[in-house]
Coordinates of C-alpha atoms in Angstrom, one line a residue:
X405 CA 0.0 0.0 0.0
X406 CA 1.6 3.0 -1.2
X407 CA 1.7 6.7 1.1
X408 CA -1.7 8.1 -0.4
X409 CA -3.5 4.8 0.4
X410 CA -1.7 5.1 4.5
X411 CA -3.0 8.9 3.9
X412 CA -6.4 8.0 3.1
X413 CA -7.1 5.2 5.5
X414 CA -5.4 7.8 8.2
X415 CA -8.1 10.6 7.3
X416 CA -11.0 7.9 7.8
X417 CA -9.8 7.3 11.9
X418 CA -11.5 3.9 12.3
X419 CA -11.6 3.1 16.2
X420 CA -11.6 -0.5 14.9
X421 CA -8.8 -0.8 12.0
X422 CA -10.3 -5.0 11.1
X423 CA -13.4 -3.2 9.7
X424 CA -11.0 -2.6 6.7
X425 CA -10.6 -5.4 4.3
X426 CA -8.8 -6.1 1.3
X427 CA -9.8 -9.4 0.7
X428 CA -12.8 -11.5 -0.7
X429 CA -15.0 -13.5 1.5
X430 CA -15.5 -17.0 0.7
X431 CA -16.5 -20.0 3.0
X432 CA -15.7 -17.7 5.9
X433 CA -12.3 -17.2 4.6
X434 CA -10.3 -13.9 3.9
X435 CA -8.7 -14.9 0.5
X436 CA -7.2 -12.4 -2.8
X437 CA -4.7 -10.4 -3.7
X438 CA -5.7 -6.9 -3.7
X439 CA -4.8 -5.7 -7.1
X440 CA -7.4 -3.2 -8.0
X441 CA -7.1 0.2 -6.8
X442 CA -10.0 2.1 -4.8
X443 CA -10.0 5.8 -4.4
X444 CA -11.9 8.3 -2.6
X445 CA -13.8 10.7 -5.3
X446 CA -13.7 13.4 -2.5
X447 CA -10.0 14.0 -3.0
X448 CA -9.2 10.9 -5.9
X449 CA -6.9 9.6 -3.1
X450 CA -6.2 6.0 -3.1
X451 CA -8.0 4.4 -0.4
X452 CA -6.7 0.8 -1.2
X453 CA -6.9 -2.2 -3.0
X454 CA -9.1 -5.1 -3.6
X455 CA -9.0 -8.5 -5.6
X456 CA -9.8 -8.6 -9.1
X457 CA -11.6 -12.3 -9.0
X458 CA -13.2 -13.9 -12.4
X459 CA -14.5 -17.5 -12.9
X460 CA -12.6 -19.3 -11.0
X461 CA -13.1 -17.8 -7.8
X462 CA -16.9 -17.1 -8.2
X463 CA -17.4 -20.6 -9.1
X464 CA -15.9 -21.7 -5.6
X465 CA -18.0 -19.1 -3.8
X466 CA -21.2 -20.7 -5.5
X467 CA -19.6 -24.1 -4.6
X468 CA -19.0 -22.8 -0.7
X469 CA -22.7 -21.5 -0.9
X470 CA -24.2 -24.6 -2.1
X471 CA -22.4 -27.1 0.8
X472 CA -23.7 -24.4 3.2
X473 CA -27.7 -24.5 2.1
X474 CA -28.5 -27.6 3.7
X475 CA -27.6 -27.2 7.1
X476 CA -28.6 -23.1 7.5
X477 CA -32.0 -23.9 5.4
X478 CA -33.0 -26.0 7.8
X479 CA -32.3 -24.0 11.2
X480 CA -35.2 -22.9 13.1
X481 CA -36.3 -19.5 11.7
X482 CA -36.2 -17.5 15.0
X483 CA -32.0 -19.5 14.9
X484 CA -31.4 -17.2 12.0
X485 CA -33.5 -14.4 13.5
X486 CA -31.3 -14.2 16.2
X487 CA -27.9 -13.8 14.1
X488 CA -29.8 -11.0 11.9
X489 CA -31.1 -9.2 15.2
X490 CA -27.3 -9.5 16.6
X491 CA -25.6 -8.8 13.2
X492 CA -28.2 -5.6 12.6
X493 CA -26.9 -4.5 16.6
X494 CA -22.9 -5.0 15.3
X495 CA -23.7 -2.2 12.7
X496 CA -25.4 -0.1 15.2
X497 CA -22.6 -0.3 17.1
X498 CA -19.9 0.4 14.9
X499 CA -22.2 2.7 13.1
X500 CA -19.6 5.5 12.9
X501 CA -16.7 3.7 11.4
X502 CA -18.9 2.1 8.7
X503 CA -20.1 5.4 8.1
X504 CA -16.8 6.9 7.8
X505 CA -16.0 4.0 5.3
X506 CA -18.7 4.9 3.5
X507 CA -18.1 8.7 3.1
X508 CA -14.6 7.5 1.6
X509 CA -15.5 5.5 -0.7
X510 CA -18.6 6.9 -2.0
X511 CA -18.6 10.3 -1.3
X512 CA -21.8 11.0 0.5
X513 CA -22.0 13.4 3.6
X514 CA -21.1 11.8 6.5
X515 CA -25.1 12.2 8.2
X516 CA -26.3 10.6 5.1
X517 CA -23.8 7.6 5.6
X518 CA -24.7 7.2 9.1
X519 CA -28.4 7.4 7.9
X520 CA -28.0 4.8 5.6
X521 CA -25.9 2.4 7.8
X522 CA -29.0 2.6 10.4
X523 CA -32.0 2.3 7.2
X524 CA -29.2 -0.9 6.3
X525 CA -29.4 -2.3 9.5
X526 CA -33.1 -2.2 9.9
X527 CA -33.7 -4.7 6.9
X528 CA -31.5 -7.2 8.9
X529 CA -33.8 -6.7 12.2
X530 CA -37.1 -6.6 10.1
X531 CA -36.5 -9.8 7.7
X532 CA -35.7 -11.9 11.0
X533 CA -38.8 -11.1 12.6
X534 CA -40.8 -11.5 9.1
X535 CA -39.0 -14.9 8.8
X536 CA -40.8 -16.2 11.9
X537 CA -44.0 -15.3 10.2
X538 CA -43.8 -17.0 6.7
X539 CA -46.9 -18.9 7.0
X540 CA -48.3 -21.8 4.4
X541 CA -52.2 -22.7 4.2
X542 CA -54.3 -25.6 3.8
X543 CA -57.0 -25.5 0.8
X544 CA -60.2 -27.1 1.2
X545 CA -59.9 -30.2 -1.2
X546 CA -62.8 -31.0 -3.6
X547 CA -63.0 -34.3 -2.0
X548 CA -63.5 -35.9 1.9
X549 CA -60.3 -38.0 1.5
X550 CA -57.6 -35.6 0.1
X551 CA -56.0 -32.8 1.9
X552 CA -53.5 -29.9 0.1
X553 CA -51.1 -28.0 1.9
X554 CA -49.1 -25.0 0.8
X555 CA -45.4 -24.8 2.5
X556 CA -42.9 -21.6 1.9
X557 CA -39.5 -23.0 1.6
X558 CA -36.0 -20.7 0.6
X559 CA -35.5 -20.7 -2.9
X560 CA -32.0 -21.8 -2.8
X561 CA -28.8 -20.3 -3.4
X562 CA -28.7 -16.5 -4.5
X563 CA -26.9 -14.5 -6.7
X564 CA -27.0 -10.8 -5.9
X565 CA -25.2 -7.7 -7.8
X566 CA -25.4 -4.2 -5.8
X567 CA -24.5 -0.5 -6.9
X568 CA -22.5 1.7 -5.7
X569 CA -24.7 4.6 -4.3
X570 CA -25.8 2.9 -1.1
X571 CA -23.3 0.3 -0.8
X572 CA -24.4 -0.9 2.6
X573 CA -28.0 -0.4 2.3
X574 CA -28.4 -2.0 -1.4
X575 CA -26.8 -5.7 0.2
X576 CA -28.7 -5.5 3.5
X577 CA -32.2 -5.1 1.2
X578 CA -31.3 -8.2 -0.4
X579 CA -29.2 -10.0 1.8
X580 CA -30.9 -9.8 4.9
X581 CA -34.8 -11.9 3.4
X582 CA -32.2 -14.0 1.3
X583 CA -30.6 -15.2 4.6
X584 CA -33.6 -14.6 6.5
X585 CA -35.9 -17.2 4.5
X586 CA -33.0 -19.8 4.5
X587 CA -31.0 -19.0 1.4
X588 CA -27.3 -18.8 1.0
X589 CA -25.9 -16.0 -1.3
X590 CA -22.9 -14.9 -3.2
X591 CA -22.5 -11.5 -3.5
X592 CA -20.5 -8.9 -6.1
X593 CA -20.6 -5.5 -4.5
X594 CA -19.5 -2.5 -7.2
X595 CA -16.0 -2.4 -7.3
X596 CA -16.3 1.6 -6.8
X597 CA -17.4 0.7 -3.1
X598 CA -16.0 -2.3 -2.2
X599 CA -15.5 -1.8 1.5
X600 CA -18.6 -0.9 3.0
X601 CA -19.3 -4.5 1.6
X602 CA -16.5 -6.4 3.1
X603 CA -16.9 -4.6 6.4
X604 CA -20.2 -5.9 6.5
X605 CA -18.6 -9.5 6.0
X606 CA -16.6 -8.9 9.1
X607 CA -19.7 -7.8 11.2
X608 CA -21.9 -11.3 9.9
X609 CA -19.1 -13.9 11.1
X610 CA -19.2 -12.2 14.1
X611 CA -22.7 -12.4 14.5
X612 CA -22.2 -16.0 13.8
X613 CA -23.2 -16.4 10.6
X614 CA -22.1 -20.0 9.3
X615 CA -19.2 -20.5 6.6
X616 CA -20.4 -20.3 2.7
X617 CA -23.4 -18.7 3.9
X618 CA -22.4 -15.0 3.0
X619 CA -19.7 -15.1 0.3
X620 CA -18.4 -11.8 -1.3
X621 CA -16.2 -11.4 -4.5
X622 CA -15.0 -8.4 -6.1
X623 CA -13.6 -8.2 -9.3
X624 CA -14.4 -8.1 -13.2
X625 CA -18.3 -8.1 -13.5
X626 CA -18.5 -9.8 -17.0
X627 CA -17.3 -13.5 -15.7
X628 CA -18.5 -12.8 -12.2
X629 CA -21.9 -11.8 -13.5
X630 CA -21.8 -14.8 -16.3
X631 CA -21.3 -16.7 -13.0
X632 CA -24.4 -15.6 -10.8
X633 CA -26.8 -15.4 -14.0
X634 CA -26.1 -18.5 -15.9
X635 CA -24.3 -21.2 -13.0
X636 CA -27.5 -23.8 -12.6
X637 CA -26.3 -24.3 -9.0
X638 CA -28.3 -20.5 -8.2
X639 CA -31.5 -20.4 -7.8
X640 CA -32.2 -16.7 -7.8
X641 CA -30.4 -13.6 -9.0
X642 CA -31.1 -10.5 -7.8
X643 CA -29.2 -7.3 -9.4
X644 CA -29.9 -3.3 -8.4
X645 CA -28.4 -1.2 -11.5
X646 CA -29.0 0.3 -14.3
X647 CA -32.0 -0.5 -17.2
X648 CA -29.6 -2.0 -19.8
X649 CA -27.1 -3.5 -17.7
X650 CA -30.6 -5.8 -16.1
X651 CA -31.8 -6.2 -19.1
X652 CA -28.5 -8.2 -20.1
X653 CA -28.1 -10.2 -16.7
X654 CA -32.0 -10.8 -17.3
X655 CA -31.5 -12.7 -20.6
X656 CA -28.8 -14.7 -19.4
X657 CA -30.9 -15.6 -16.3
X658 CA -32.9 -17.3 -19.0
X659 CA -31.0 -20.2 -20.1
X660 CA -31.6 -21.4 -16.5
X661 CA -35.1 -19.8 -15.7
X662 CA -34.0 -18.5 -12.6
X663 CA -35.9 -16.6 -10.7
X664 CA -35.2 -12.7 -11.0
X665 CA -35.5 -9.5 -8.9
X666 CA -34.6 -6.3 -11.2
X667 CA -34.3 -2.6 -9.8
X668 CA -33.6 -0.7 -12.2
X669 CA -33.3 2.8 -13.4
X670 CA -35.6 5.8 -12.9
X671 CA -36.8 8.9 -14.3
X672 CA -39.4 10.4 -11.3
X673 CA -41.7 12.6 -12.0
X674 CA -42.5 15.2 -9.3
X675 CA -45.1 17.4 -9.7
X676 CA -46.0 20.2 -7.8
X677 CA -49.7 21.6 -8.3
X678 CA -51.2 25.2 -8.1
X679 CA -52.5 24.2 -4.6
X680 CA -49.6 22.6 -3.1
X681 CA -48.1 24.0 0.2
X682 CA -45.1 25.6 -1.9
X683 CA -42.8 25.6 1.4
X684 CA -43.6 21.9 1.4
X685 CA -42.9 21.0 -1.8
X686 CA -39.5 23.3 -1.9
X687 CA -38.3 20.9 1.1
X688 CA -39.6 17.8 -0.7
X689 CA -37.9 18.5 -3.6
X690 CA -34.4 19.3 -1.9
X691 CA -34.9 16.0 -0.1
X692 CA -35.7 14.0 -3.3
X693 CA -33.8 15.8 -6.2
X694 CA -30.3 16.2 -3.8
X695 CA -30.0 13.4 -1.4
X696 CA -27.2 11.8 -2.1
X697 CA -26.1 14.2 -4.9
X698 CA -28.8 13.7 -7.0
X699 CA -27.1 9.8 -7.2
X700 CA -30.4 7.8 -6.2
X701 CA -32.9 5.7 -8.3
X702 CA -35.5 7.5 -6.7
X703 CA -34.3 11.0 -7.3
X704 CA -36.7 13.5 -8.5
X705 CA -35.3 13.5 -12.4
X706 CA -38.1 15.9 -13.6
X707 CA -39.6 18.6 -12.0
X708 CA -43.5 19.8 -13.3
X709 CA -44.5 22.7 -11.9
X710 CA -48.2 24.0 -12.6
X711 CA -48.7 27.6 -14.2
X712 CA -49.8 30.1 -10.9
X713 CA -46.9 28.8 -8.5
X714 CA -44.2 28.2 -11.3
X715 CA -42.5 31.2 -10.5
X716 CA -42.2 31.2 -6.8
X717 CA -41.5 27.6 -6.6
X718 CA -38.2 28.2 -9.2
X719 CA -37.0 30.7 -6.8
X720 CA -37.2 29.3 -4.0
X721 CA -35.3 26.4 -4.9
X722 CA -32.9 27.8 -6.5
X723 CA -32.3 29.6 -2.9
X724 CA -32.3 26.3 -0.9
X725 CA -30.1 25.0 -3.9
X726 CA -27.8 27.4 -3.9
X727 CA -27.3 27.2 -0.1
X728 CA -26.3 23.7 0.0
X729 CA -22.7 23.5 1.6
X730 CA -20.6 21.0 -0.8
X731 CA -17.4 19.1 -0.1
X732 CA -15.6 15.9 1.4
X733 CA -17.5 14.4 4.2
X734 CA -14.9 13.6 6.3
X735 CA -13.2 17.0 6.2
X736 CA -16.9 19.1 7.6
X737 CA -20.5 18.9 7.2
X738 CA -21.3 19.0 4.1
X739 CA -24.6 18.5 2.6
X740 CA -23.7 17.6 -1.2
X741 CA -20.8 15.3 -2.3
X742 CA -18.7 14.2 -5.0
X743 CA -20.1 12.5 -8.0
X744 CA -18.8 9.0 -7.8
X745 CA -16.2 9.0 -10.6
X746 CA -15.6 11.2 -13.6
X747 CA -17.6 10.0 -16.2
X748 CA -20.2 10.5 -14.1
X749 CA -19.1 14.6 -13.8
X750 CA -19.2 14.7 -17.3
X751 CA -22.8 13.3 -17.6
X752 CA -24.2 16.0 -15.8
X753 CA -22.5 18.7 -17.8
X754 CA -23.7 17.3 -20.7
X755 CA -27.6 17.3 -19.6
X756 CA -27.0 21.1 -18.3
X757 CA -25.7 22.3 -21.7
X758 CA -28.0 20.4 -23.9
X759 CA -30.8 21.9 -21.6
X760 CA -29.4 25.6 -22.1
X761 CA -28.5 24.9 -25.8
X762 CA -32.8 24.3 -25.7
X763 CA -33.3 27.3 -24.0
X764 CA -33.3 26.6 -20.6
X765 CA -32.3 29.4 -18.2
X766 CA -29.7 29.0 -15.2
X767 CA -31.2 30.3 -11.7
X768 CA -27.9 28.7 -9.4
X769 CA -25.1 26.8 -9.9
X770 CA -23.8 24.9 -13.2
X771 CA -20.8 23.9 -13.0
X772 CA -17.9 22.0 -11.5
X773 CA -16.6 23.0 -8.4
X774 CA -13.0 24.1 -8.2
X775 CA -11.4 21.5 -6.6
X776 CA -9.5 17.8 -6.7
X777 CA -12.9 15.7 -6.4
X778 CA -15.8 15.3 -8.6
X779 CA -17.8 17.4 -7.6
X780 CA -20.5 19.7 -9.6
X781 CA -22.5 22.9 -8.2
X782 CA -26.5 22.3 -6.6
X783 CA -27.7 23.2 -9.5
X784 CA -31.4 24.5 -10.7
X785 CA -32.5 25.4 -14.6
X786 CA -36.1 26.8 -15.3
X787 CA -38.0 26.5 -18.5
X788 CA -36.1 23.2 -19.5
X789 CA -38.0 21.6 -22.8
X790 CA -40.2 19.1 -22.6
X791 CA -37.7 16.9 -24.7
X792 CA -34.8 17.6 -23.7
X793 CA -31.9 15.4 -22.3
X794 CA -32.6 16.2 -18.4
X795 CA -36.3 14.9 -19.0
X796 CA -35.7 11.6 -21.2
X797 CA -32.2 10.2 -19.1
X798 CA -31.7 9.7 -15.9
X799 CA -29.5 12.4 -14.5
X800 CA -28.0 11.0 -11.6
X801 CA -26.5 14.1 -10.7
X802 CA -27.7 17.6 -8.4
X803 CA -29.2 19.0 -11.5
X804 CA -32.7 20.2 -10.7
X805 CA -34.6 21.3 -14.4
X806 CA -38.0 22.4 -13.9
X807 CA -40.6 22.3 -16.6
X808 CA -44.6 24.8 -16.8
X809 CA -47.3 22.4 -16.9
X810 CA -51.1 24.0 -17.4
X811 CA -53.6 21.3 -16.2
X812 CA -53.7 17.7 -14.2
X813 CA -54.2 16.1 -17.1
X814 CA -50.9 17.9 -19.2
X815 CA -49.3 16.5 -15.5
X816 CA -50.0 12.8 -15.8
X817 CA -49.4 12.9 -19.3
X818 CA -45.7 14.4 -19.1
X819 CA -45.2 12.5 -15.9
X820 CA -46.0 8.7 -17.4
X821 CA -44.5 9.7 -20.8
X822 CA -41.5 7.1 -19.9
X823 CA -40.8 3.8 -20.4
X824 CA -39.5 4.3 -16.4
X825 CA -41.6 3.3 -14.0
X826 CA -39.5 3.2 -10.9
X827 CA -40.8 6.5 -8.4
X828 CA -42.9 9.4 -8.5
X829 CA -43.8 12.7 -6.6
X830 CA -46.8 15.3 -6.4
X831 CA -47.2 18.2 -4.4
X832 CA -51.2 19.1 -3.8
X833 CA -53.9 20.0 -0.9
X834 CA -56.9 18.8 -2.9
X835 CA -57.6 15.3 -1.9
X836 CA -59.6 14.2 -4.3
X837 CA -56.8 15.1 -6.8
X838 CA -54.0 13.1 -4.2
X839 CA -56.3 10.3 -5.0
X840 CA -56.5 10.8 -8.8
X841 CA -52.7 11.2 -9.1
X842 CA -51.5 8.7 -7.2
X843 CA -53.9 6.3 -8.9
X844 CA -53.0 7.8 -12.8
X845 CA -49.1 7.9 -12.1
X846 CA -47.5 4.4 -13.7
X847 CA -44.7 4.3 -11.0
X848 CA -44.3 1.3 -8.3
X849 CA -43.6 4.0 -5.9
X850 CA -45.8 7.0 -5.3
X851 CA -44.7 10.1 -2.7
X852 CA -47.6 12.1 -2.1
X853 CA -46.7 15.5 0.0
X854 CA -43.4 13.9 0.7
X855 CA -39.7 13.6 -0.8
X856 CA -38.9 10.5 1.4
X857 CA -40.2 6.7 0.4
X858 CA -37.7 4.2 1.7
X859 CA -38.9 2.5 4.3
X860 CA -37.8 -1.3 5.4
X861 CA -41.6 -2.0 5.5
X862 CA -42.9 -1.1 2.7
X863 CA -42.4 -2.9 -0.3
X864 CA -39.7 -0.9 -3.2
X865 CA -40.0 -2.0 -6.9
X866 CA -41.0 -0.1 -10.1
X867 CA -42.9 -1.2 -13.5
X868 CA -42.1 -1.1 -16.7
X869 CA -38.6 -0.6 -17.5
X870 CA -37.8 -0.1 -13.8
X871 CA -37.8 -3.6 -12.5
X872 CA -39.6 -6.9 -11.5
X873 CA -39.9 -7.6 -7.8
X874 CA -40.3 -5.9 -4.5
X875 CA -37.6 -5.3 -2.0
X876 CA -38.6 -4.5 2.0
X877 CA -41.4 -4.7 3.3
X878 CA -43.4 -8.5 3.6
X879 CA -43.3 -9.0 0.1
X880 CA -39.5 -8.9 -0.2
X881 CA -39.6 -11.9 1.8
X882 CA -41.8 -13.7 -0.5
X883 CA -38.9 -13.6 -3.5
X884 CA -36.7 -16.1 -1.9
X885 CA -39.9 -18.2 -1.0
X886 CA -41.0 -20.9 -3.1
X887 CA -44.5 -22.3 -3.1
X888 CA -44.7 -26.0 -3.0
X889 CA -48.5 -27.5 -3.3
X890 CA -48.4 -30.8 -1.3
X891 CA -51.6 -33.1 -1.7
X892 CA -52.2 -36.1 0.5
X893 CA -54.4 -38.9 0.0
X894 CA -56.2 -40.2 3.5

């Protein structure tokens, strides 16, 4: 480890120096030489290194994974409960240091990391109490001498892909009902945010999670992911990323009709009406269009604002934009971050200058910040065309371009005019029209008077384009269930 990885891992200050791995976890062993290079987009400092595993190494972890589903399928479910409950406490206990981890190797400010490392946490707590509750039925059988029976059992082994903009929560949300209903899992975190991941590791054995249950690998996606999607010995696949990238991993599932979970990109609408509390929807919008920089699924991607309020609801974004303290988390309190790598920078710049080559006008911000990291200005555009780049992509960036709408009906018809379907806003006091919009929005996820959704009890998924599946909530517990029928003649 060179001196700018010693000077990075310094700057971080962990209290307790094992939470920082540079090895893969497989079978309950530490195993890999680090090769690939992890940096901090705050300062592009080098953080560390982590294996760069392919086939090989994936096949073993599906191997170690597959002698491990017996045994830990058929422990009691309030067994496994327990190890969730005590794993979920290790985070809360070391809370600070994985946040700290996080900040580094993501970017995000540090409150937001130790936000997330508690939301994390909670799907391990919640999913061991739901698995004491996955109940079967009996069905009345259309004769006296037959009985039928419906049993849950855990799907099998898993194969799960997460992202790198919450790199804690994203593996919890999957990890925690996989292990939960009695499945075993191999895991590729993003190799942007590798440690946050293998942190986690640490926490689970000390829990007591058994060997092969939990196995992590880093390292080139295309074998790893040829691996998880197309290896018979998986059962399930479950991947969080972007539309295209799930669409590939989906068609590869295929050859082995595996069952899939998909969340995938957004585009969210949020919509602010003429009779919204304007203060309201200001805040909801900061909450939604910012968190995170802008780097969320869920993010509010483009902003409808009706006719009478347009005006006062530009400025005063652009005010609570432009007030936004950015810069590395584990220097100050920030409230904006670093993009997570450069080609994500230049994303962003591109969707701000093909809005103002369309016309758009520039209330705050637009451009990069003058400085070593990634990191681009809060930044708010009014009178953004209906076509433009901001409105058809995802953004993924704090880049807030707000668009006139006239009537309700104009609303819902800009808002479902994508082939996303993952989240969706509105801003109004008129219940009957809450009721109408929520209903007419094609979105999996609907925030009405709020910018906040996630919740571990409430189920998160999108349709169209945006995903198969739900995560959280009861449901998420039902995609690593199978249904087995069982009929018995008396």
């Amino acid at each position: 480890m060179g001196d700018g990885a010693v000077s990075e891992l310094s700057r971080i200050a962990l209290q307790r120096a094992d939470l920082f791995r540079q090895q893969c976890f497989i079978n309950g062993k530490w195993t890999g030489d680090p090769t690939h290079a992890v940096h901090n987009p705050a300062t592009r400092g080098l953080i560390g290194h982590i294996p760069n595993l392919g086939r090989t190494e994936a096949e073993a972890a599906v191997a170690a994974a597959e002698a491990a589903l017996p045994k830990w399928r058929a422990e009691p479910a309030a067994a496994r409960a327990k190890i969730l409950r005590r794993w979920n406490e290790l985070m809360l206990k070391h809370q600070q240091d994985l946040a700290r981890l996080m900040t580094a190797e993501q970017g995000k400010p540090l409150a937001e990391a130790m936000g997330e490392i508690a939301y994390a946490g909670s799907f391990l707590e919640w999913f061991g109490e739901e698995a004491k509750r996955v109940y079967g039925d009996t069905i009345p059988a259309p004769s006296s001498d037959r009985r039928i029976m419906v049993l849950k059992q855990p799907v099998g082994v898993v194969g799960a892909i997460t992202p790198w903009n919450f790199p804690t929560a994203m593996i919890t949300r999957k990890v925690g009902p996989g292990i939960a209903a009695g499945c075993t899992v191999v895991l590729k975190p993003s190799e942007l945010t590798p440690y946050s991941a293998l942190a986690l590791a640490v926490l689970a054995e000390e829990a007591g999670l058994p060997p092969g249950v939990l196995n992590i690998v880093t390292g080139d996606a295309e074998p790893i992911g040829r691996v998880l999607t197309e290896d018979p010995r998986i059962s399930k696949f479950t991947f969080t990323g972007s539309t295209p990238v799930g669409k590939k991993l989906a068609a590869q599932c295929a050859g082995t009709v595996k069952r899939v979970s998909l969340e995938l990109g957004g585009n969210a609408p949020f919509l602010v009406f003429d009779d919204a509390d304007i203060e309201a929807a200001v805040a909801g919008a900061i909450i939604s269009k910012f968190r995170n920089t802008g780097q969320t699924c869920v993010c509010a991607n483009r902003i409808y604002v009706q006719d009478g309020v347009y005006d006062q609801f530009a400025r005063l974004l652009a005010e609570k934009a432009a007030a936004l303290v950015a810069g590395d988390g584990l220097a100050g309190v920030t409230q904006q971050g670093p993009l997570i790598n450069e080609r994500a920078l230049q994303k962003v710049e591109a969707h701000v200058a093909d809005a103002l080559g369309h016309g758009a006008k520039l209330l705050t911000g637009g451009a990069r910040h003058a400085n070593a990291g990634t990191f681009y200005q809060p930044t708010v555009l009014r009178d953004v065309a209906a076509d433009a780049l901001l409105t058809r992509e995802e953004t993924f960036g704090p880049v807030a371009g707000l668009v006139r709408f006239k009537t309700e009906e104009d609303a819902l018809r800009l808002a479902n005019n994508s082939r996303a379907g993952l989240a969706a806003y509105a801003f109004t006091r008129d219940l009957a029209r809450s009721w109408r919009v929520s209903e007419g929005l094609e979105y999996g996820m609907v925030g009405m008077n709020t910018g906040l959704i996630s919740t571990e009890v409430s189920p998160f998924g999108g349709v169209k384009e945006s995903g198969i599946g739900r995560e959280g909530s009861k449901y998420g517990l039902d995609e690593f269930l199978n249904i087995k029928a069982v009929f018995v003649q008396l």
